[in-house]
Coordinates of C-alpha atoms in Angstrom, one line a residue:
X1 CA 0.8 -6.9 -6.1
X2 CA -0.1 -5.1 -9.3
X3 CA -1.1 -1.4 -8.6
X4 CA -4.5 0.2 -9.3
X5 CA -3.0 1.1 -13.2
X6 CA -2.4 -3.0 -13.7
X7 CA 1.3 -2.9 -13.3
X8 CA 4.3 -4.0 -10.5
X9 CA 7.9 -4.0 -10.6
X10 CA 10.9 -5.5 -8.6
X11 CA 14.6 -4.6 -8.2
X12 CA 17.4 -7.0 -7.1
X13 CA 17.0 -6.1 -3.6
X14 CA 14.0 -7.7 -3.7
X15 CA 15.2 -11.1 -4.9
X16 CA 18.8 -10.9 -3.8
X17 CA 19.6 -12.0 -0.5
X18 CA 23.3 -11.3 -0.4
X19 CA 25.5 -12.5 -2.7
X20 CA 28.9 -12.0 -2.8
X21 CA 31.7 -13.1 -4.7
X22 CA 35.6 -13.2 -4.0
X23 CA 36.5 -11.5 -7.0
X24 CA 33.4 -8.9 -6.3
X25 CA 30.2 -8.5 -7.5
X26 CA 30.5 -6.7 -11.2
X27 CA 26.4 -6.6 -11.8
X28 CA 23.1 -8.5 -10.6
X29 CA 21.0 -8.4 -13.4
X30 CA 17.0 -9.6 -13.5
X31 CA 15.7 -11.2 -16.5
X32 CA 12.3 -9.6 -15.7
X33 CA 11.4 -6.6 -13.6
X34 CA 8.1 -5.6 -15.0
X35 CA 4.5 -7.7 -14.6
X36 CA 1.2 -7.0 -15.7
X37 CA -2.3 -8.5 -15.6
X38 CA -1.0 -11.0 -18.2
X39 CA 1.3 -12.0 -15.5
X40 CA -1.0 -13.0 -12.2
X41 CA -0.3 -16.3 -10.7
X42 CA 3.5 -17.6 -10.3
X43 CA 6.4 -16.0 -12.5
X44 CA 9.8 -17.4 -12.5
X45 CA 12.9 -15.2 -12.3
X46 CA 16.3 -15.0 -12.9
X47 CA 18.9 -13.2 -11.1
X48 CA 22.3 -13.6 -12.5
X49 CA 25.3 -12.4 -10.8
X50 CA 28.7 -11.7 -12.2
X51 CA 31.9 -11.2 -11.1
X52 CA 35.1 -8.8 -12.0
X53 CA 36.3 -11.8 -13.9
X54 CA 33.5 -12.3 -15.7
X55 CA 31.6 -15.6 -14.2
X56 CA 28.3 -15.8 -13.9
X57 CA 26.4 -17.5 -11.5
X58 CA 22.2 -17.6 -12.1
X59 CA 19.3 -18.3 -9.3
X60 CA 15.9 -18.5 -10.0
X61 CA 13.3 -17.3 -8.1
X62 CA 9.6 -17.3 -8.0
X63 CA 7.2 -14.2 -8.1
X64 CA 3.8 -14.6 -7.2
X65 CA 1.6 -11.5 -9.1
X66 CA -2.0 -10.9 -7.5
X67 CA -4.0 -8.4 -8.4
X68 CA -4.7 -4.9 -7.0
X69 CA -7.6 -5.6 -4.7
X70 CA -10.9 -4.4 -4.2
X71 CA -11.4 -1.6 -1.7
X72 CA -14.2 -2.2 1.0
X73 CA -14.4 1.8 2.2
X74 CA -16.8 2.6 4.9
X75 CA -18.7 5.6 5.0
X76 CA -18.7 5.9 8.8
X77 CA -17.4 5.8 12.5
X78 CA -19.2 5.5 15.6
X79 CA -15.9 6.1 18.4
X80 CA -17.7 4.7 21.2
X81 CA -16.0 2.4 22.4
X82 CA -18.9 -0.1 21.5
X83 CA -16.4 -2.6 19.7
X84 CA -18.5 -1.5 16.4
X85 CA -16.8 0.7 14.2
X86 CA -14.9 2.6 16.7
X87 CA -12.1 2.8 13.7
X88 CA -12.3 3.9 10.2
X89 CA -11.6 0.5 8.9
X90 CA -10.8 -0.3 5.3
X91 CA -11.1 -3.6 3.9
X92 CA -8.2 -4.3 1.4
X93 CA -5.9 -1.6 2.7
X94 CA -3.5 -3.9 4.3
X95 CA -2.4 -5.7 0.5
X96 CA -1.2 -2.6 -0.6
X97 CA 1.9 -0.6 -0.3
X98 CA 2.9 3.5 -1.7
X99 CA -0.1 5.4 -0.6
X100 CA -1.2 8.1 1.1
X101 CA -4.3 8.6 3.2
X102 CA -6.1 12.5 4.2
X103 CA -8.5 13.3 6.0
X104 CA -10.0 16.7 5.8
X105 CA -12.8 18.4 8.4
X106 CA -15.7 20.4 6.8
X107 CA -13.7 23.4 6.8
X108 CA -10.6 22.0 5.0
X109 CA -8.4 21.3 7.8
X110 CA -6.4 18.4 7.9
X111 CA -7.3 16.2 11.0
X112 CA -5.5 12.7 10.2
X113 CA -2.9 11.6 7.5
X114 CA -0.7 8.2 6.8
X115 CA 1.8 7.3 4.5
X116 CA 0.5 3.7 5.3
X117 CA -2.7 3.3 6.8
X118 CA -3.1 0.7 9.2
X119 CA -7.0 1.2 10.0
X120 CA -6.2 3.1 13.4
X121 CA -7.8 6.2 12.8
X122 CA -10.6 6.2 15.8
X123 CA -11.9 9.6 14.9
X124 CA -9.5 11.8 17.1
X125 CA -6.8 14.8 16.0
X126 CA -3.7 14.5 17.9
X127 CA -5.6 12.5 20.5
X128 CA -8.3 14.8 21.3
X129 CA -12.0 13.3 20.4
X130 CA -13.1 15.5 17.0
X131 CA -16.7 16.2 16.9
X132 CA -19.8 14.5 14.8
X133 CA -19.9 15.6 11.1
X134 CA -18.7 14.7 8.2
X135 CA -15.1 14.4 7.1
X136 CA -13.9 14.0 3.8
X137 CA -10.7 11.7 2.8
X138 CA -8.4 11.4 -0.1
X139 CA -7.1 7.9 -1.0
X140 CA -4.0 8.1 -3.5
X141 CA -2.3 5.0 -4.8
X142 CA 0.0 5.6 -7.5
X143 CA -1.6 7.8 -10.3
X144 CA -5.5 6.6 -8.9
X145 CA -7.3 8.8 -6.3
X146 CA -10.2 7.8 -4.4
X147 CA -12.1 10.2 -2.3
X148 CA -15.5 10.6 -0.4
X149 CA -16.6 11.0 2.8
X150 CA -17.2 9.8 6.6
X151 CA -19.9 10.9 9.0
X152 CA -18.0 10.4 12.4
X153 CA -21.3 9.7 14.6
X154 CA -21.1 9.7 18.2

């Protein structure tokens, strides 16, 4: 999935699913490791795999490049166990990967943080209900930032 800036990349352990070689593995090379919005939709890739003696044996492999998707971020939580927004839930979250989530009281102290958000937060700081107000949150994928705030309402 192309990041907030436009832009992915893969390694060989992402294609490569073991190979191995009697006369060992020299280098696994990629013939493409970058993609950009020119790129959404299917992409074909080439691993080739060489040996100490110098063979070289190629797979192909096929990359499918969405776009970053649109953030659906609510503005509040009601934790009452109403089965209505008794989690901060963000719509869109779950297609992305590297990021890191804050959330910050009035007075600037952390109450909640994720290096992958899962939309669990139900308004509580180390399991103890916080109360009513507004909290503030700082969304950071890659070199964007998104922040704002949630009114916790009980």
């Amino acid at each position: 999935m192309l990041n907030v800036d436009g832009f992915a990349s893969i390694e060989v352990s992402d294609i490569d699913d073991g190979s191995y070689d009697d006369c060992q593995v020299a280098s696994m090379v990629l013939d493409k490791t970058e993609f950009t919005l020119a790129d959404v939709g299917d992409n074909t890739v080439t691993l080739s795999v060489t040996d100490n003696v110098g063979q070289t044996s190629k797979a192909q492999a096929n990359v499918h490049v969405v776009e970053y998707p649109d953030l659906l971020i609510p503005n509040i939580i009601t934790p009452n166990n109403d089965g209505y927004n008794d989690k901060w839930e963000i719509t869109g979250v779950d297609h992305l990967r590297d990021y890191k989530l804050y959330i910050y009281n009035q007075a600037g102290t952390l109450v909640y943080s994720s290096d992958r958000y899962n939309n669990e937060w139900d308004g509580t700081k180390n399991g103890s209900i916080l109360p009513k107000g507004t909290y503030y949150y700082f969304f950071i994928n890659g070199n964007k930032k998104i922040t704002g705030y949630i009114n916790l309402i009980k």
